[in-house]
């Protein structure tokens, strides 16, 4: 959530930024209110020593309707998610391969082996080069 708010705060401007930040803050506050509201216990439950367990507070019928709505949304969203995975599968595979190696980071490699790894330099971007060169 912090990353999303940071991106909004740094990339949006003017009244759009304020509106989106207020909307995001409202969403976060509502989620905490709703989430902790699920932990409420009745006085009888407190006397019995029933622990605070998340309880939906909905009827079985409402849960059934919600379940079928989730199934329908899943059927609609599944092709979209599958298509979106095309754009991240390579990075995910690279992450898995890197996690299977002996050293997970350059810093760890340097600390364990005592060798200094050469630093990589970012390639200059096409638009950062002077025009005509």
MMTF fields as JSON, N, C-alpha, C and O atoms, coordinates in Angstrom:
{
  "mmtfVersion": "1.0.0",
  "mmtfProducer": "UNKNOWN",
  "numBonds": 531,
  "numAtoms": 532,
  "numGroups": 133,
  "numChains": 1,
  "numModels": 1,
  "chainsPerModel": [1],
  "groupsPerChain": [133],
  "chainIdList": ["A"],
  "bondAtomList": [4, 2, 8, 6, 12, 10, 16, 14, 20, 18, 24, 22, 28, 26, 32, 30, 36, 34, 40, 38, 44, 42, 48, 46, 52, 50, 56, 54, 60, 58, 64, 62, 68, 66, 72, 70, 76, 74, 80, 78, 84, 82, 88, 86, 92, 90, 96, 94, 100, 98, 104, 102, 108, 106, 112, 110, 116, 114, 120, 118, 124, 122, 128, 126, 132, 130, 136, 134, 140, 138, 144, 142, 148, 146, 152, 150, 156, 154, 160, 158, 164, 162, 168, 166, 172, 170, 176, 174, 180, 178, 184, 182, 188, 186, 192, 190, 196, 194, 200, 198, 204, 202, 208, 206, 212, 210, 216, 214, 220, 218, 224, 222, 228, 226, 232, 230, 236, 234, 240, 238, 244, 242, 248, 246, 252, 250, 256, 254, 260, 258, 264, 262, 268, 266, 272, 270, 276, 274, 280, 278, 284, 282, 288, 286, 292, 290, 296, 294, 300, 298, 304, 302, 308, 306, 312, 310, 316, 314, 320, 318, 324, 322, 328, 326, 332, 330, 336, 334, 340, 338, 344, 342, 348, 346, 352, 350, 356, 354, 360, 358, 364, 362, 368, 366, 372, 370, 376, 374, 380, 378, 384, 382, 388, 386, 392, 390, 396, 394, 400, 398, 404, 402, 408, 406, 412, 410, 416, 414, 420, 418, 424, 422, 428, 426, 432, 430, 436, 434, 440, 438, 444, 442, 448, 446, 452, 450, 456, 454, 460, 458, 464, 462, 468, 466, 472, 470, 476, 474, 480, 478, 484, 482, 488, 486, 492, 490, 496, 494, 500, 498, 504, 502, 508, 506, 512, 510, 516, 514, 520, 518, 524, 522, 528, 526],
  "bondOrderList": [1, 1, 1, 1, 1, 1, 1, 1, 1, 1, 1, 1, 1, 1, 1, 1, 1, 1, 1, 1, 1, 1, 1, 1, 1, 1, 1, 1, 1, 1, 1, 1, 1, 1, 1, 1, 1, 1, 1, 1, 1, 1, 1, 1, 1, 1, 1, 1, 1, 1, 1, 1, 1, 1, 1, 1, 1, 1, 1, 1, 1, 1, 1, 1, 1, 1, 1, 1, 1, 1, 1, 1, 1, 1, 1, 1, 1, 1, 1, 1, 1, 1, 1, 1, 1, 1, 1, 1, 1, 1, 1, 1, 1, 1, 1, 1, 1, 1, 1, 1, 1, 1, 1, 1, 1, 1, 1, 1, 1, 1, 1, 1, 1, 1, 1, 1, 1, 1, 1, 1, 1, 1, 1, 1, 1, 1, 1, 1, 1, 1, 1, 1],
  "groupList": [{"groupName": "UNK", "atomNameList": ["N", "CA", "C", "O"], "elementList": ["N", "C", "C", "O"], "formalChargeList": [0, 0, 0, 0], "bondAtomList": [1, 0, 2, 1, 3, 2], "bondOrderList": [1, 1, 2], "singleLetterCode": "X", "chemCompType": "L-PEPTIDE LINKING"}],
  "groupTypeList": [0, 0, 0, 0, 0, 0, 0, 0, 0, 0, 0, 0, 0, 0, 0, 0, 0, 0, 0, 0, 0, 0, 0, 0, 0, 0, 0, 0, 0, 0, 0, 0, 0, 0, 0, 0, 0, 0, 0, 0, 0, 0, 0, 0, 0, 0, 0, 0, 0, 0, 0, 0, 0, 0, 0, 0, 0, 0, 0, 0, 0, 0, 0, 0, 0, 0, 0, 0, 0, 0, 0, 0, 0, 0, 0, 0, 0, 0, 0, 0, 0, 0, 0, 0, 0, 0, 0, 0, 0, 0, 0, 0, 0, 0, 0, 0, 0, 0, 0, 0, 0, 0, 0, 0, 0, 0, 0, 0, 0, 0, 0, 0, 0, 0, 0, 0, 0, 0, 0, 0, 0, 0, 0, 0, 0, 0, 0, 0, 0, 0, 0, 0, 0],
  "groupIdList": [1, 2, 3, 4, 5, 6, 7, 8, 9, 10, 11, 12, 13, 14, 15, 16, 17, 18, 19, 20, 21, 22, 23, 24, 25, 26, 27, 28, 29, 30, 31, 32, 33, 34, 35, 36, 37, 38, 39, 40, 41, 42, 43, 44, 45, 46, 47, 48, 49, 50, 51, 52, 53, 54, 55, 56, 57, 58, 59, 60, 61, 62, 63, 64, 65, 66, 67, 68, 69, 70, 71, 72, 73, 74, 75, 76, 77, 78, 79, 80, 81, 82, 83, 84, 85, 86, 87, 88, 89, 90, 91, 92, 93, 94, 95, 96, 97, 98, 99, 100, 101, 102, 103, 104, 105, 106, 107, 108, 109, 110, 111, 112, 113, 114, 115, 116, 117, 118, 119, 120, 121, 122, 123, 124, 125, 126, 127, 128, 129, 130, 131, 132, 133],
  "secStructList": [7, 2, 2, 2, 2, 2, 2, 2, 2, 2, 2, 7, 7, 2, 2, 2, 2, 2, 2, 2, 2, 2, 2, 2, 2, 2, 2, 2, 2, 2, 2, 2, 2, 2, 2, 2, 2, 6, 6, 7, 7, 7, 2, 2, 2, 2, 2, 2, 6, 7, 7, 7, 7, 7, 7, 7, 7, 7, 7, 2, 2, 2, 2, 2, 2, 2, 2, 2, 2, 2, 2, 2, 2, 2, 2, 2, 2, 2, 2, 2, 2, 2, 2, 2, 2, 6, 6, 6, 2, 2, 2, 2, 2, 2, 2, 2, 2, 2, 2, 6, 1, 1, 7, 1, 1, 2, 2, 2, 2, 2, 2, 2, 2, 7, 7, 7, 7, 7, 7, 7, 7, 7, 7, 7, 7, 4, 4, 4, 1, 7, 6, 6, 7],
  "xCoordList": [0.83, 0.0, 0.869, 0.543, 1.983, 2.896, 3.457, 3.62, 3.751, 4.278, 3.235, 3.552, 1.99, 0.919, 0.748, 0.64, 0.723, 0.554, 1.759, 1.595, 2.972, 4.166, 4.088, 4.395, 3.683, 3.574, 2.546, 2.773, 1.422, 0.389, 0.933, 0.762, 1.586, 2.073, 3.159, 3.262, 3.964, 5.07, 4.734, 5.379, 3.747, 3.483, 2.256, 2.194, 1.299, 0.112, 0.423, 1.376, -0.387, -0.145, -1.462, -2.511, -1.385, -2.524, -3.644, -3.416, -4.866, -6.036, -6.263, -6.875, -5.775, -5.919, -5.15, -5.638, -3.942, -3.149, -3.885, -3.98, -4.401, -5.112, -6.321, -6.558, -7.087, -8.283, -7.921, -8.552, -6.907, -6.524, -5.946, -6.215, -5.153, -4.607, -5.697, -5.656, -6.672, -7.796, -8.586, -8.995, -8.805, -9.523, -8.755, -9.355, -7.434, -6.616, -6.625, -6.759, -6.484, -6.489, -7.837, -7.898, -8.91, -10.245, -10.376, -10.92, -9.881, -9.931, -9.155, -9.62, -7.974, -7.158, -7.856, -7.934, -8.358, -9.044, -10.283, -10.547, -11.046, -12.235, -11.855, -12.545, -10.768, -10.376, -10.002, -10.303, -9.341, -9.027, -10.306, -10.456, -11.22, -12.485, -13.25, -13.735, -13.361, -14.096, -13.383, -14.017, -12.072, -11.31, -11.375, -11.615, -11.162, -11.214, -12.637, -12.853, -13.611, -15.01, -15.382, -16.306, -14.669, -14.929, -14.474, -14.843, -13.678, -13.177, -14.096, -13.802, -15.197, -16.078, -16.659, -16.986, -16.776, -17.387, -18.574, -18.599, -19.547, -20.679, -20.236, -19.197, -21.031, -20.713, -20.695, -19.859, -21.618, -21.668, -20.38, -19.837, -19.906, -18.659, -17.471, -16.574, -17.469, -16.384, -16.374, -15.313, -17.574, -17.67, -17.188, -16.568, -17.467, -17.035, -15.544, -14.968, -14.93, -13.519, -13.255, -12.155, -14.27, -14.097, -13.09, -13.263, -12.039, -11.044, -11.602, -12.631, -10.884, -11.289, -10.945, -9.778, -11.961, -11.79, -12.548, -13.63, -11.984, -12.673, -13.963, -13.967, -15.038, -16.355, -17.002, -16.989, -17.558, -18.071, -19.324, -19.559, -20.13, -21.357, -22.429, -23.412, -22.253, -23.24, -24.017, -23.585, -25.155, -25.982, -25.425, -24.675, -25.779, -25.334, -25.778, -25.057, -26.968, -27.457, -26.581, -26.256, -26.2, -25.347, -23.975, -23.378, -23.478, -22.187, -22.295, -21.371, -23.411, -23.609, -23.646, -23.021, -24.39, -24.454, -23.07, -22.687, -22.324, -20.965, -20.056, -19.225, -20.218, -19.421, -19.698, -18.774, -20.986, -21.328, -20.875, -20.488, -20.918, -20.406, -18.906, -18.397, -18.193, -16.763, -16.459, -15.505, -17.269, -17.083, -17.278, -16.491, -18.322, -18.59, -17.465, -17.001, -17.03, -15.934, -14.656, -13.88, -14.437, -13.254, -13.267, -12.234, -14.429, -14.55, -14.239, -13.595, -14.704, -14.447, -12.995, -12.38, -12.429, -11.086, -9.983, -8.868, -10.272, -9.222, -8.488, -7.257, -9.19, -8.446, -7.591, -6.501, -8.084, -7.32, -6.041, -4.968, -6.154, -4.99, -3.996, -2.789, -4.496, -3.607, -2.861, -1.666, -3.555, -2.912, -1.874, -0.793, -2.207, -1.288, -0.025, 1.041, -0.136, 1.027, 2.093, 3.268, 1.699, 2.656, 3.758, 4.913, 3.398, 4.332, 5.235, 6.183, 4.969, 5.795, 6.435, 7.223, 6.117, 6.612, 8.137, 8.76, 8.74, 10.194, 10.872, 11.849, 10.363, 10.945, 10.748, 11.639, 9.605, 9.36, 10.316, 10.849, 10.532, 11.467, 12.88, 13.59, 13.301, 14.629, 14.762, 15.814, 13.714, 13.734, 13.903, 14.703, 13.158, 13.265, 14.68, 15.256, 15.243, 16.6, 17.604, 18.516, 17.451, 18.404, 18.289, 19.292, 17.105, 16.925, 17.478, 17.718, 17.679, 18.207, 19.729, 20.326, 20.348, 21.802, 22.369, 21.64, 23.679, 24.34, 24.269, 24.022, 24.48, 24.438, 23.264, 23.061, 22.496, 21.28, 21.539, 20.818, 22.55, 22.811, 24.302, 25.122, 24.644, 26.041, 26.732, 27.876, 26.035, 26.609, 26.946, 27.999, 26.051, 26.3, 27.502, 28.344, 27.582, 28.716, 30.019, 30.99, 30.039, 31.258, 31.639, 32.818, 30.643, 30.925, 31.474, 32.374, 30.942, 31.353, 32.676, 33.542, 32.839, 34.031, 35.193, 36.34, 34.923, 35.976, 36.353, 37.262, 35.679, 35.946, 35.049, 33.933, 35.535, 34.759, 34.17, 34.91, 32.862, 32.209, 32.202, 31.992, 32.43, 32.402, 30.993, 30.003, 30.918, 29.626, 29.102, 29.854, 27.832, 27.211, 26.818, 26.444, 26.909, 26.48, 25.278, 25.227, 24.326, 23.121, 23.464, 24.242, 22.869, 23.066, 22.361, 21.271, 22.964, 22.28, 20.993, 20.953, 19.987, 18.702, 18.786, 19.552, 17.993, 17.992, 17.711, 18.339, 16.773, 16.371, 17.333, 17.204, 18.294, 19.223, 20.47, 21.263, 20.631, 21.788, 21.522, 20.384, 22.58, 22.393, 21.943, 22.368, 21.101, 20.605, 21.747, 22.625, 21.713, 22.695, 23.952, 24.889, 24.008, 25.219, 24.894, 25.78],
  "yCoordList": [-1.189, 0.0, 1.245, 2.249, 1.164, 2.301, 2.643, 3.817, 1.625, 1.856, 2.545, 3.477, 2.092, 2.701, 4.169, 5.026, 4.457, 5.848, 6.688, 7.842, 6.122, 6.849, 7.177, 8.298, 6.215, 6.448, 7.53, 8.402, 7.48, 8.503, 9.874, 10.851, 9.933, 11.218, 11.823, 13.045, 10.986, 11.515, 11.702, 12.507, 10.985, 11.094, 11.936, 12.522, 12.009, 12.834, 14.28, 14.548, 15.191, 16.585, 17.313, 16.889, 18.415, 19.289, 18.655, 17.89, 18.99, 18.515, 17.02, 16.366, 16.472, 15.031, 14.262, 13.252, 14.737, 14.077, 14.107, 13.088, 15.262, 15.388, 14.467, 13.793, 14.429, 13.59, 12.116, 11.385, 11.678, 10.263, 9.883, 8.792, 10.778, 10.488, 10.413, 9.546, 11.318, 11.267, 9.981, 9.341, 9.599, 8.367, 7.149, 6.253, 7.117, 6.003, 5.96, 4.886, 7.108, 7.157, 6.708, 5.998, 7.122, 6.697, 5.185, 4.529, 4.635, 3.186, 2.432, 1.411, 2.931, 2.27, 2.338, 1.335, 3.505, 3.648, 2.771, 2.142, 2.726, 1.879, 0.414, -0.331, -0.013, -1.416, -1.798, -2.906, -0.876, -1.17, -1.222, -2.104, -0.287, -0.278, -1.566, -2.194, -1.957, -3.167, -4.411, -5.293, -4.481, -5.652, -5.89, -7.013, -4.84, -5.014, -5.164, -5.693, -4.703, -4.929, -6.402, -6.836, -7.166, -8.599, -9.348, -10.506, -8.696, -9.334, -9.136, -9.643, -8.414, -8.115, -9.4, -10.345, -9.396, -10.516, -10.009, -8.86, -10.874, -10.519, -10.654, -11.25, -10.097, -10.217, -11.678, -12.085, -12.464, -13.895, -14.602, -15.439, -14.25, -14.853, -14.442, -15.245, -13.185, -12.723, -13.479, -13.864, -13.694, -14.421, -15.853, -16.397, -16.472, -17.841, -17.931, -19.018, -16.794, -16.791, -17.123, -17.544, -16.932, -17.184, -16.173, -14.972, -16.63, -15.678, -14.822, -15.135, -13.727, -12.866, -13.585, -13.699, -14.054, -14.773, -13.984, -13.46, -13.901, -13.166, -13.885, -15.058, -13.164, -13.69, -12.722, -11.51, -13.257, -12.388, -11.64, -10.537, -12.203, -11.526, -11.551, -10.816, -12.385, -12.484, -13.78, -14.713, -13.815, -15.016, -16.051, -15.697, -17.308, -18.323, -18.012, -18.297, -17.427, -17.083, -16.011, -16.085, -15.01, -13.936, -14.49, -14.062, -15.436, -16.05, -16.851, -16.844, -17.536, -18.276, -17.331, -17.592, -16.222, -15.246, -14.674, -14.514, -14.368, -13.851, -14.867, -14.511, -16.129, -17.184, -17.292, -17.407, -17.254, -17.34, -16.095, -16.181, -14.931, -13.717, -13.85, -13.416, -14.451, -14.677, -15.644, -15.448, -16.685, -17.639, -16.938, -17.129, -16.133, -15.416, -14.443, -14.368, -13.701, -12.751, -13.489, -13.008, -14.658, -15.442, -15.922, -15.931, -16.318, -16.772, -15.63, -15.824, -14.433, -13.27, -12.83, -12.486, -12.837, -12.309, -13.277, -12.847, -14.58, -15.57, -15.328, -15.354, -15.093, -14.844, -13.575, -13.522, -12.564, -11.323, -11.581, -11.107, -12.331, -12.642, -13.487, -13.252, -14.459, -15.297, -14.461, -14.66, -13.535, -12.674, -11.772, -11.555, -11.245, -10.348, -11.084, -10.477, -12.381, -13.153, -13.23, -13.445, -13.059, -13.075, -12.05, -12.276, -10.927, -9.825, -9.963, -9.191, -10.931, -11.076, -12.451, -12.675, -13.363, -14.728, -14.79, -15.573, -14.002, -14.007, -13.517, -14.113, -12.439, -11.914, -12.902, -13.058, -13.57, -14.559, -15.746, -16.238, -16.204, -17.31, -16.908, -17.701, -15.699, -15.224, -15.146, -15.476, -14.715, -14.643, -16.028, -16.212, -16.999, -18.365, -18.897, -19.485, -18.695, -19.176, -18.492, -19.143, -17.193, -16.492, -16.966, -16.981, -17.35, -17.813, -19.226, -19.633, -19.969, -21.324, -21.353, -22.411, -20.224, -20.18, -20.107, -19.894, -20.287, -20.316, -18.966, -18.909, -17.896, -16.546, -15.8, -15.818, -15.144, -14.496, -13.073, -12.577, -12.413, -11.036, -10.834, -11.629, -9.761, -9.416, -9.142, -9.546, -8.459, -8.149, -9.421, -9.502, -10.423, -11.686, -12.4, -12.942, -12.403, -13.001, -12.363, -13.058, -11.031, -10.32, -10.598, -10.758, -10.656, -10.889, -12.289, -12.465, -13.278, -14.655, -14.976, -15.616, -14.535, -14.921, -13.954, -14.323, -12.748, -11.747, -11.144, -10.317, -11.537, -11.002, -9.802, -9.736, -8.865, -7.672, -7.848, -7.988, -7.841, -7.981, -6.634, -5.598, -6.642, -5.365, -4.772, -5.493, -3.476, -2.795, -2.604, -2.287, -2.796, -2.584, -1.134, -0.476, -0.659, 0.712, 0.646, -0.149, 1.482, 1.505, 1.989, 2.925, 1.334, 1.775, 3.112, 3.306, 4.037, 5.316, 5.112, 4.342, 5.788, 5.709, 6.473, 7.427, 6.036, 6.646, 8.139, 8.937, 8.514, 9.92, 10.752, 11.976, 10.113, 10.872, 11.299, 12.112, 10.751, 11.114, 12.471, 12.788, 13.258, 14.529, 14.252, 13.271, 15.105, 14.934, 15.106, 15.951, 14.299, 14.4, 13.6, 13.667, 12.863, 12.059, 10.61, 9.787],
  "zCoordList": [0.0, 0.0, 0.0, -0.633, 0.721, 0.777, -0.585, -0.92, -1.37, -2.718, -3.576, -4.314, -3.484, -4.279, -3.908, -4.786, -2.623, -2.183, -2.604, -3.0, -2.524, -2.951, -4.442, -4.848, -5.248, -6.695, -6.976, -7.815, -6.285, -6.481, -6.091, -6.819, -4.938, -4.433, -5.315, -5.417, -5.949, -6.743, -8.209, -8.882, -8.725, -10.163, -10.494, -11.575, -9.609, -9.875, -9.486, -8.754, -9.981, -9.632, -9.424, -9.909, -8.694, -8.496, -7.705, -6.767, -8.106, -7.375, -7.581, -6.736, -8.693, -8.923, -7.852, -7.343, -7.506, -6.471, -5.137, -4.452, -4.774, -3.502, -3.469, -2.466, -4.552, -4.607, -4.478, -3.715, -5.223, -5.194, -3.832, -3.329, -3.231, -1.906, -0.844, 0.029, -0.913, 0.028, -0.181, 0.788, -1.436, -1.743, -1.203, -0.61, -1.406, -0.915, 0.616, 1.203, 1.258, 2.725, 3.276, 4.28, 2.623, 3.046, 2.92, 3.808, 1.82, 1.632, 2.698, 3.203, 3.04, 4.062, 5.42, 6.128, 5.781, 7.069, 7.137, 8.161, 6.046, 6.02, 6.171, 6.866, 5.532, 5.615, 7.048, 7.494, 7.777, 9.173, 10.015, 10.861, 9.787, 10.522, 10.274, 11.216, 9.03, 8.668, 9.197, 9.776, 9.001, 9.424, 10.92, 11.362, 11.704, 13.144, 13.655, 14.746, 12.877, 13.235, 13.187, 13.875, 12.383, 12.294, 13.548, 13.747, 14.389, 15.606, 16.807, 17.889, 16.643, 17.778, 18.36, 17.643, 19.711, 20.413, 21.214, 21.654, 21.393, 22.246, 23.703, 23.991, 24.617, 26.041, 26.469, 27.276, 25.925, 26.264, 25.82, 26.54, 24.627, 24.135, 24.994, 25.251, 25.438, 26.299, 27.624, 28.115, 28.209, 29.473, 29.324, 30.238, 28.177, 27.943, 27.619, 27.619, 27.345, 26.998, 25.542, 25.184, 24.696, 23.271, 22.731, 22.938, 22.041, 21.541, 20.41, 19.811, 20.14, 19.036, 17.73, 17.356, 17.065, 15.805, 14.752, 15.019, 13.565, 12.498, 12.157, 11.785, 12.291, 11.943, 10.978, 11.191, 9.935, 8.88, 9.281, 8.789, 10.155, 10.547, 9.479, 9.569, 8.47, 7.409, 7.557, 8.234, 6.919, 6.955, 5.975, 5.065, 6.149, 5.185, 3.756, 2.8, 3.619, 2.277, 1.639, 0.454, 2.441, 1.917, 1.545, 0.557, 2.329, 1.991, 0.698, -0.116, 0.504, -0.75, -1.947, -2.974, -1.803, -2.899, -3.185, -4.344, -2.13, -2.304, -2.977, -3.812, -2.61, -3.239, -4.723, -5.529, -5.089, -6.52, -7.267, -8.432, -6.609, -7.243, -7.476, -8.509, -6.514, -6.679, -7.809, -8.562, -7.928, -9.022, -10.363, -11.29, -10.462, -11.71, -12.023, -13.161, -11.019, -11.243, -11.623, -12.449, -11.019, -11.353, -12.785, -13.453, -13.258, -14.654, -15.606, -16.636, -15.252, -16.101, -15.994, -17.003, -14.766, -14.555, -14.958, -15.253, -14.975, -15.247, -16.562, -16.573, -17.671, -18.915, -18.839, -19.409, -18.14, -18.013, -17.214, -17.589, -16.113, -15.288, -16.08, -16.017, -16.816, -17.62, -18.652, -18.868, -19.283, -20.268, -19.604, -20.151, -18.421, -17.713, -17.276, -17.171, -17.021, -16.595, -17.683, -17.385, -18.922, -20.025, -19.787, -20.147, -19.18, -19.018, -17.796, -17.653, -16.903, -15.708, -15.577, -14.658, -16.467, -16.31, -16.409, -15.692, -17.259, -17.384, -16.122, -15.669, -15.553, -14.314, -13.172, -12.336, -13.12, -12.07, -12.209, -11.213, -13.445, -13.671, -13.27, -12.652, -13.607, -13.229, -11.713, -11.165, -11.039, -9.579, -8.972, -8.054, -9.479, -8.963, -9.161, -8.245, -10.346, -10.618, -9.706, -9.196, -9.493, -8.624, -7.179, -6.465, -6.731, -5.356, -5.147, -4.01, -6.226, -6.12, -6.089, -5.89, -6.279, -6.298, -4.889, -3.919, -4.793, -3.495, -2.787, -1.582, -3.521, -2.936, -3.546, -4.76, -2.688, -3.16, -3.641, -4.506, -3.097, -3.511, -3.729, -3.271, -4.435, -4.666, -3.327, -3.119, -2.429, -1.127, -0.359, 0.275, -0.411, 0.272, -0.357, 0.358, -1.689, -2.388, -1.945, -1.648, -1.901, -1.518, -0.066, 0.248, 0.819, 2.236, 2.485, 3.306, 1.787, 2.024, 1.341, 1.937, 0.094, -0.667, -0.502, -0.751, -0.094, 0.013, -1.336, -1.405, -2.395, -3.733, -3.976, -3.46, -4.752, -5.071, -6.469, -7.442, -6.569, -7.868, -8.582, -7.951, -9.895, -10.615, -10.587, -10.712, -10.425, -10.391, -11.8, -12.722, -11.95, -13.257, -13.391, -12.42, -14.591, -14.87, -15.78, -16.718, -15.491, -16.315, -17.71, -17.891, -18.686, -20.059, -20.231, -19.693, -20.968, -21.165, -21.961, -22.921, -21.558, -22.258, -23.571, -23.711, -24.509, -25.834, -25.745, -26.441, -24.893, -24.815, -23.952, -23.907, -23.264, -22.447, -23.237, -22.762, -24.43, -25.252, -25.932, -26.277, -26.116, -26.828, -28.27, -28.881, -28.792, -30.157, -31.155, -30.981, -32.184, -33.252, -32.988, -33.783, -31.93, -31.645, -31.581, -31.352]
}
